[in-house]
Each structure stands twice: as structure tokens, then as C-alpha cells.
PDB file of C-alpha atoms in Angstrom:
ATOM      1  CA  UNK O   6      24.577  18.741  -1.429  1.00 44.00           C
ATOM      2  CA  UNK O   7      20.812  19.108  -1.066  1.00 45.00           C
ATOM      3  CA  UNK O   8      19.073  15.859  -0.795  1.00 41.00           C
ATOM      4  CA  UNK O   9      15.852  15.479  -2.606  1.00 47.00           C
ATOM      5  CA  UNK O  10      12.722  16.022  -0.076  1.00 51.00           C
ATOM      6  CA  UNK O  11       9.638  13.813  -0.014  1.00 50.00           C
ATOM      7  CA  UNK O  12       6.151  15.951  -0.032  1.00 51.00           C
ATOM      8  CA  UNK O  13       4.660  16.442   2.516  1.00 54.00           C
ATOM      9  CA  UNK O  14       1.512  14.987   3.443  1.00 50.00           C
ATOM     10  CA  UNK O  15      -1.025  16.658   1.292  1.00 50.00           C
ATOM     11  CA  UNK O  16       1.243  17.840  -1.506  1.00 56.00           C
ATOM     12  CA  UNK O  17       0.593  17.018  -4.832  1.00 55.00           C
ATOM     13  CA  UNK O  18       3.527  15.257  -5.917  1.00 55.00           C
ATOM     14  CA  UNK O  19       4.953  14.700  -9.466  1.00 58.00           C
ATOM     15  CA  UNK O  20       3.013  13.898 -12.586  1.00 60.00           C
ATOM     16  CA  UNK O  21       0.217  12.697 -10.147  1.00 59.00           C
ATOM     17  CA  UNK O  22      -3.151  15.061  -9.753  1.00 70.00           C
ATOM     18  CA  UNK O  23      -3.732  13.716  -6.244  1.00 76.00           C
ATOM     19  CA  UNK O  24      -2.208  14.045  -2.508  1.00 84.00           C
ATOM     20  CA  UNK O  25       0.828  11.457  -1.445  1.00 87.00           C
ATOM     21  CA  UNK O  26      -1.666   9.701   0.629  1.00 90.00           C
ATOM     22  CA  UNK O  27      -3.944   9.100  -2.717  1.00 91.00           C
ATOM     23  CA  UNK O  28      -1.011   7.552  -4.439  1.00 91.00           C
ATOM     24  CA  UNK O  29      -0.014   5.344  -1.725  1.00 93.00           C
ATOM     25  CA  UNK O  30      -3.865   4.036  -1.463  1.00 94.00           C
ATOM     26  CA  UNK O  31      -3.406   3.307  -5.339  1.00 94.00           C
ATOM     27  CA  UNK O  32      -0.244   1.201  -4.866  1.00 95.00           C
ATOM     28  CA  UNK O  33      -2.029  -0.676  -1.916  1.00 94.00           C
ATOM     29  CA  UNK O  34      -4.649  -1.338  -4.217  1.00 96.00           C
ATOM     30  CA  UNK O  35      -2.660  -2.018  -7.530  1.00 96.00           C
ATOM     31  CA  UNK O  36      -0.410  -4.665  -5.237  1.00 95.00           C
ATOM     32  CA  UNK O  37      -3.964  -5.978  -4.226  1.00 95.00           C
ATOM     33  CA  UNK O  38      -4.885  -6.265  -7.590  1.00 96.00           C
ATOM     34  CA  UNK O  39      -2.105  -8.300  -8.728  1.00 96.00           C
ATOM     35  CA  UNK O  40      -2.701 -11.061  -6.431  1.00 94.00           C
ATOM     36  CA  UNK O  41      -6.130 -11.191  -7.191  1.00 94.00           C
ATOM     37  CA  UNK O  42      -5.941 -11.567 -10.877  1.00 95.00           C
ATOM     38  CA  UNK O  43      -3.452 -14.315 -10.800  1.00 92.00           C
ATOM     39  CA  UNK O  44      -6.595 -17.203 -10.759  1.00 91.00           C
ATOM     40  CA  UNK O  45      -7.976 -15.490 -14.013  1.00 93.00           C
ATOM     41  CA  UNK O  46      -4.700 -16.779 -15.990  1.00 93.00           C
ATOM     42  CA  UNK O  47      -2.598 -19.814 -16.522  1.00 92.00           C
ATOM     43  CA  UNK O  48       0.100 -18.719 -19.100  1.00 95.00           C
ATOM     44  CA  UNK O  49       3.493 -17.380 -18.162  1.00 96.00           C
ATOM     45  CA  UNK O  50       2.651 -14.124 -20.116  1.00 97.00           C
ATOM     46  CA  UNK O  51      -0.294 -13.877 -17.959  1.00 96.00           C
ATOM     47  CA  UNK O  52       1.671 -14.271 -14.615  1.00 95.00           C
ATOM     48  CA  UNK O  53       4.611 -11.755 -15.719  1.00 97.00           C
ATOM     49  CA  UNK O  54       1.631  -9.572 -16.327  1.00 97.00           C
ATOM     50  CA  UNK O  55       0.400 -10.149 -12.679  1.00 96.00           C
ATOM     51  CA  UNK O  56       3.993  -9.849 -10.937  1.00 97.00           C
ATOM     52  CA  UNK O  57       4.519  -6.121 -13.369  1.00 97.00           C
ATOM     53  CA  UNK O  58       0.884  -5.054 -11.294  1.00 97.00           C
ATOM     54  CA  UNK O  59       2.020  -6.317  -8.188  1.00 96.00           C
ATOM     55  CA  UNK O  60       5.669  -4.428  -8.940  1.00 97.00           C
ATOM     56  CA  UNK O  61       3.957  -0.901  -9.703  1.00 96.00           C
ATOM     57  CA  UNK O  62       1.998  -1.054  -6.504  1.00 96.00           C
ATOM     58  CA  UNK O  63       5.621  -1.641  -4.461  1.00 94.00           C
ATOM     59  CA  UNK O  64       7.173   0.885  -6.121  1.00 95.00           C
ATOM     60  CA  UNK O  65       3.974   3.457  -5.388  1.00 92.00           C
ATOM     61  CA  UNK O  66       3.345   2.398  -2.288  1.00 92.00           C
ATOM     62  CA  UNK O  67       6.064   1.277  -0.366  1.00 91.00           C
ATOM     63  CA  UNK O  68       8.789   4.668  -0.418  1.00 91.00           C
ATOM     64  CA  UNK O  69       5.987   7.108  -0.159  1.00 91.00           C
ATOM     65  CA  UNK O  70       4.654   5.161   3.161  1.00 91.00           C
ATOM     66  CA  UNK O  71       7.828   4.724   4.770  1.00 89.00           C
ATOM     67  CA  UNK O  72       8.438   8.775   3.945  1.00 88.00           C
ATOM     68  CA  UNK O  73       4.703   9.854   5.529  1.00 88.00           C
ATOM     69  CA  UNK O  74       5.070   8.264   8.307  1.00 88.00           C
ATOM     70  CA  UNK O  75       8.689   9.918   8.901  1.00 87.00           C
ATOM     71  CA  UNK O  76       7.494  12.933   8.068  1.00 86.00           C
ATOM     72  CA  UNK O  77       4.139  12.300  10.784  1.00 84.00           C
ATOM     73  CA  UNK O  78       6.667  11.634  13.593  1.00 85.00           C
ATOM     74  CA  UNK O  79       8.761  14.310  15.685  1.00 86.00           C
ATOM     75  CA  UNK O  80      11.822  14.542  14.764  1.00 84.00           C
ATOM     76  CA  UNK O  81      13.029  13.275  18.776  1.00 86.00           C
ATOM     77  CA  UNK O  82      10.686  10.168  17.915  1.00 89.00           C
ATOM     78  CA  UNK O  83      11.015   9.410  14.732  1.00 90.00           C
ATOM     79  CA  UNK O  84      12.940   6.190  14.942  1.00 89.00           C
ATOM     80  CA  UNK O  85      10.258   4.985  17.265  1.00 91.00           C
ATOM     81  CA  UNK O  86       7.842   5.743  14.547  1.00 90.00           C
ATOM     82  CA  UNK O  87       9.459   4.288  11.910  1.00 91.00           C
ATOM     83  CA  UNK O  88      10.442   0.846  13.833  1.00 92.00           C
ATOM     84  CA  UNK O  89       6.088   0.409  15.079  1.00 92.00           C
ATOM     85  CA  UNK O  90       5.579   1.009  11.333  1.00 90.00           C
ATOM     86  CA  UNK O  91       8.568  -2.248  10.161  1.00 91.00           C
ATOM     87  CA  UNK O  92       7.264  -3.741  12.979  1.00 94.00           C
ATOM     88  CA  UNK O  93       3.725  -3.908  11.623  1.00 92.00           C
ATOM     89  CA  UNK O  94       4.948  -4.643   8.330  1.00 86.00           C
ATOM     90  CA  UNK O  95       6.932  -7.485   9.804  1.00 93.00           C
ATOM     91  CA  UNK O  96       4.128  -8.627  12.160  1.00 96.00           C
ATOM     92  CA  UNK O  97       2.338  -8.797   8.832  1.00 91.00           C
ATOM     93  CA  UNK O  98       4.472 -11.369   7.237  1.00 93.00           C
ATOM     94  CA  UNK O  99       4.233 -13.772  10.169  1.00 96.00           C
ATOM     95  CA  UNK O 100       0.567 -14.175  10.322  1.00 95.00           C
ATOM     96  CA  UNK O 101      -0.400 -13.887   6.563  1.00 92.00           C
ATOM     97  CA  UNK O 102       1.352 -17.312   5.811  1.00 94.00           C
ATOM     98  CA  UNK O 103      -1.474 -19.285   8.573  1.00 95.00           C
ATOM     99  CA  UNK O 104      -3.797 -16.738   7.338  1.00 93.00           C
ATOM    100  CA  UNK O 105      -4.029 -17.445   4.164  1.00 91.00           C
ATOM    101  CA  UNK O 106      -3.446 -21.388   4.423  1.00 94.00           C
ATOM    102  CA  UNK O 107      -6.502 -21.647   6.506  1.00 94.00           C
ATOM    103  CA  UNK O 108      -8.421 -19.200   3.503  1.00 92.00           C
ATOM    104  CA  UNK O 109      -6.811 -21.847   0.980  1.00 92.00           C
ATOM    105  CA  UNK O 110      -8.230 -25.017   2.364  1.00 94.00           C
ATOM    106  CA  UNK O 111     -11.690 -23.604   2.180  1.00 94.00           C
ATOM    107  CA  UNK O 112     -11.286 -22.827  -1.593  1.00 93.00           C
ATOM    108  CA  UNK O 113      -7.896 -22.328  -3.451  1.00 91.00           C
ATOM    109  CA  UNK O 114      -8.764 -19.274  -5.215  1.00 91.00           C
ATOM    110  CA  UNK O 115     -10.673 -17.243  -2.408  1.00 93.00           C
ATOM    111  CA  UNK O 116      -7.214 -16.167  -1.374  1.00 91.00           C
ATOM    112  CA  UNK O 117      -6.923 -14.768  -4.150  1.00 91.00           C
ATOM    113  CA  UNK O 118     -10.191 -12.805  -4.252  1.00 92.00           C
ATOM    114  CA  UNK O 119     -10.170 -11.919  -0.344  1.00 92.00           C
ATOM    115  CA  UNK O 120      -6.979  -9.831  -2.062  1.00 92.00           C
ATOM    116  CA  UNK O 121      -8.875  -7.789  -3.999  1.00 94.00           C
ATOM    117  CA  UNK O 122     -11.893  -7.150  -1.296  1.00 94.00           C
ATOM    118  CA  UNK O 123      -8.187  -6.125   0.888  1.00 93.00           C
ATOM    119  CA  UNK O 124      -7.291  -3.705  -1.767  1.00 94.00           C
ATOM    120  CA  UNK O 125     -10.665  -2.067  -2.006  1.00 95.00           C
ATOM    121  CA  UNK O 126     -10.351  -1.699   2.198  1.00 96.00           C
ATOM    122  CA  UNK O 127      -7.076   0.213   2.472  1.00 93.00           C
ATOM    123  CA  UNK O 128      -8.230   2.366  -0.500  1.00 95.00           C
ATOM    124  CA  UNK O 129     -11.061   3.394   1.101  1.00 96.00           C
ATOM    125  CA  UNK O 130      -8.856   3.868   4.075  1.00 95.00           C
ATOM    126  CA  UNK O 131      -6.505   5.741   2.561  1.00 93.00           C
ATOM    127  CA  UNK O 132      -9.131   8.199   0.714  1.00 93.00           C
ATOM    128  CA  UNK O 133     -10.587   8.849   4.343  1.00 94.00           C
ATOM    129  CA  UNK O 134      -7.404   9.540   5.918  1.00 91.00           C
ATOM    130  CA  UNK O 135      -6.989  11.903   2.660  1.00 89.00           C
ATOM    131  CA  UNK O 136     -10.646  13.084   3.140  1.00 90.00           C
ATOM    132  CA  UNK O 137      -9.689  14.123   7.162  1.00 90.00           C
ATOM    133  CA  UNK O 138      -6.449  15.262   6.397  1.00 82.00           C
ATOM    134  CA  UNK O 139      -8.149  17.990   4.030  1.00 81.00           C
ATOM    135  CA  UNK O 140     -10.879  19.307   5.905  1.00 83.00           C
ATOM    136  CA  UNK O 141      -8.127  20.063   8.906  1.00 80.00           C
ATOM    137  CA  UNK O 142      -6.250  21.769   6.181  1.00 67.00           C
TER     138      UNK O 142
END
């Protein structure tokens, strides 16, 4: 049974015009975006709206990431690879709780905002890794 392969860096995947790294800087951004629009709404609607955002970033960003950097490791090293890359995911989720209390108690909804500024970052990351990655093509 042949399992389905992930592309590879620079393919084109799917329905999608750009590289995988472009649609993994679009999910970073889209889950970005989601926390950042949740001060400009107080209805229920409005939040379900927010968490949907948040949900199509996940679901662009987080499988395609795990699969480049699997496919950027050696195949000897790979778990090493893989475990830095939880690790920094995990290391994440530790310090973004102090993080952003100490960005809430100077002003509730800058949280919020710093998000969005975030988003706009690892875009721009992403398109220069993309940017790179092409010209040694």
C-alpha cells in the first residue's frame, strides 16, 4: 500500500498556486489573525467566527510544518529533528502564558494586537525562507 507523500519543499501542492513553505506562512498568519480579531467582537457569532480563522490556520499550518521539517532532516537524524522542532513548539507554550500576562496588564487588548504584528513576522519569514529556497533552486 503506497502511503500518500508530502511535497517536497518547493512543490506546488494541491489547489494552492504557491510553494509548501507559502502555505504554511499563510496558516501562521491566518492563526495570527484569529487572535487578533477577537477584541473587534463581542457576540458568540463573532467569536465562532474567530475560533473557524484560528482553525484554518492549524489545519494549514501545522501538518505541512511538521512534514518540511521531516523532509529537511536526514533520514539517520530525523527523530532528532523532529523532537528540537516539538520541543520548540512545547517551549512555546510554557513561556507564552507569562508572556502574554505581563502584555495584558499593560492593556487588555494589546495581546491581542501584538498577535497580528506576530503574524505579519513569520509571514515575512516564511516568504524569505521561500525567497532563499528559490534562488538555490
Amino acid at each position: 500500500m503506497d502511503l500518500p507523500r508530502h511535497p517536497s519543499v518547493g512543490e506546488r501542492i494541491g489547489v494552492f498556486p504557491w510553494s509548501t513553505i507559502r502555505v504554511i506562512a499563510w496558516g501562521g498568519m491566518l492563526r495570527c489573525l484569529g487572535f487578533g480579531i477577537l477584541p473587534l467582537g463581542n457576540s458568540v457569532a463573532y467569536c465562532v467566527f474567530s475560533m473557524l480563522v484560528i482553525t484554518a490556520g492549524e489545519r494549514l499550518w501545522m501538518p505541512l510544518s511538521m512534514a518540511w521539517v521531516a523532509q529537511r532532516s536526514d533520514r539517520g537524524s530525523r527523530s532528532m529533528y523532529m523532537s528540537y522542532y516539538t520541543m520548540t513548539y512545547a517551549v512555546a507554550s510554557i513561556l507564552a502564558p507569562a508572556l502574554g500576562t505581563a502584555i495584558y496588564q499593560i492593556d487588555r487588548n494589546l495581546i491581542w494586537y501584538v498577535s497580528i504584528g506576530i503574524g505579519l513576522l513569520v509571514l515575512g519569514g516564511y516568504y524569505a525562507l521561500d525567497f532563499v529556497h528559490e534562488r538555490r533552486a
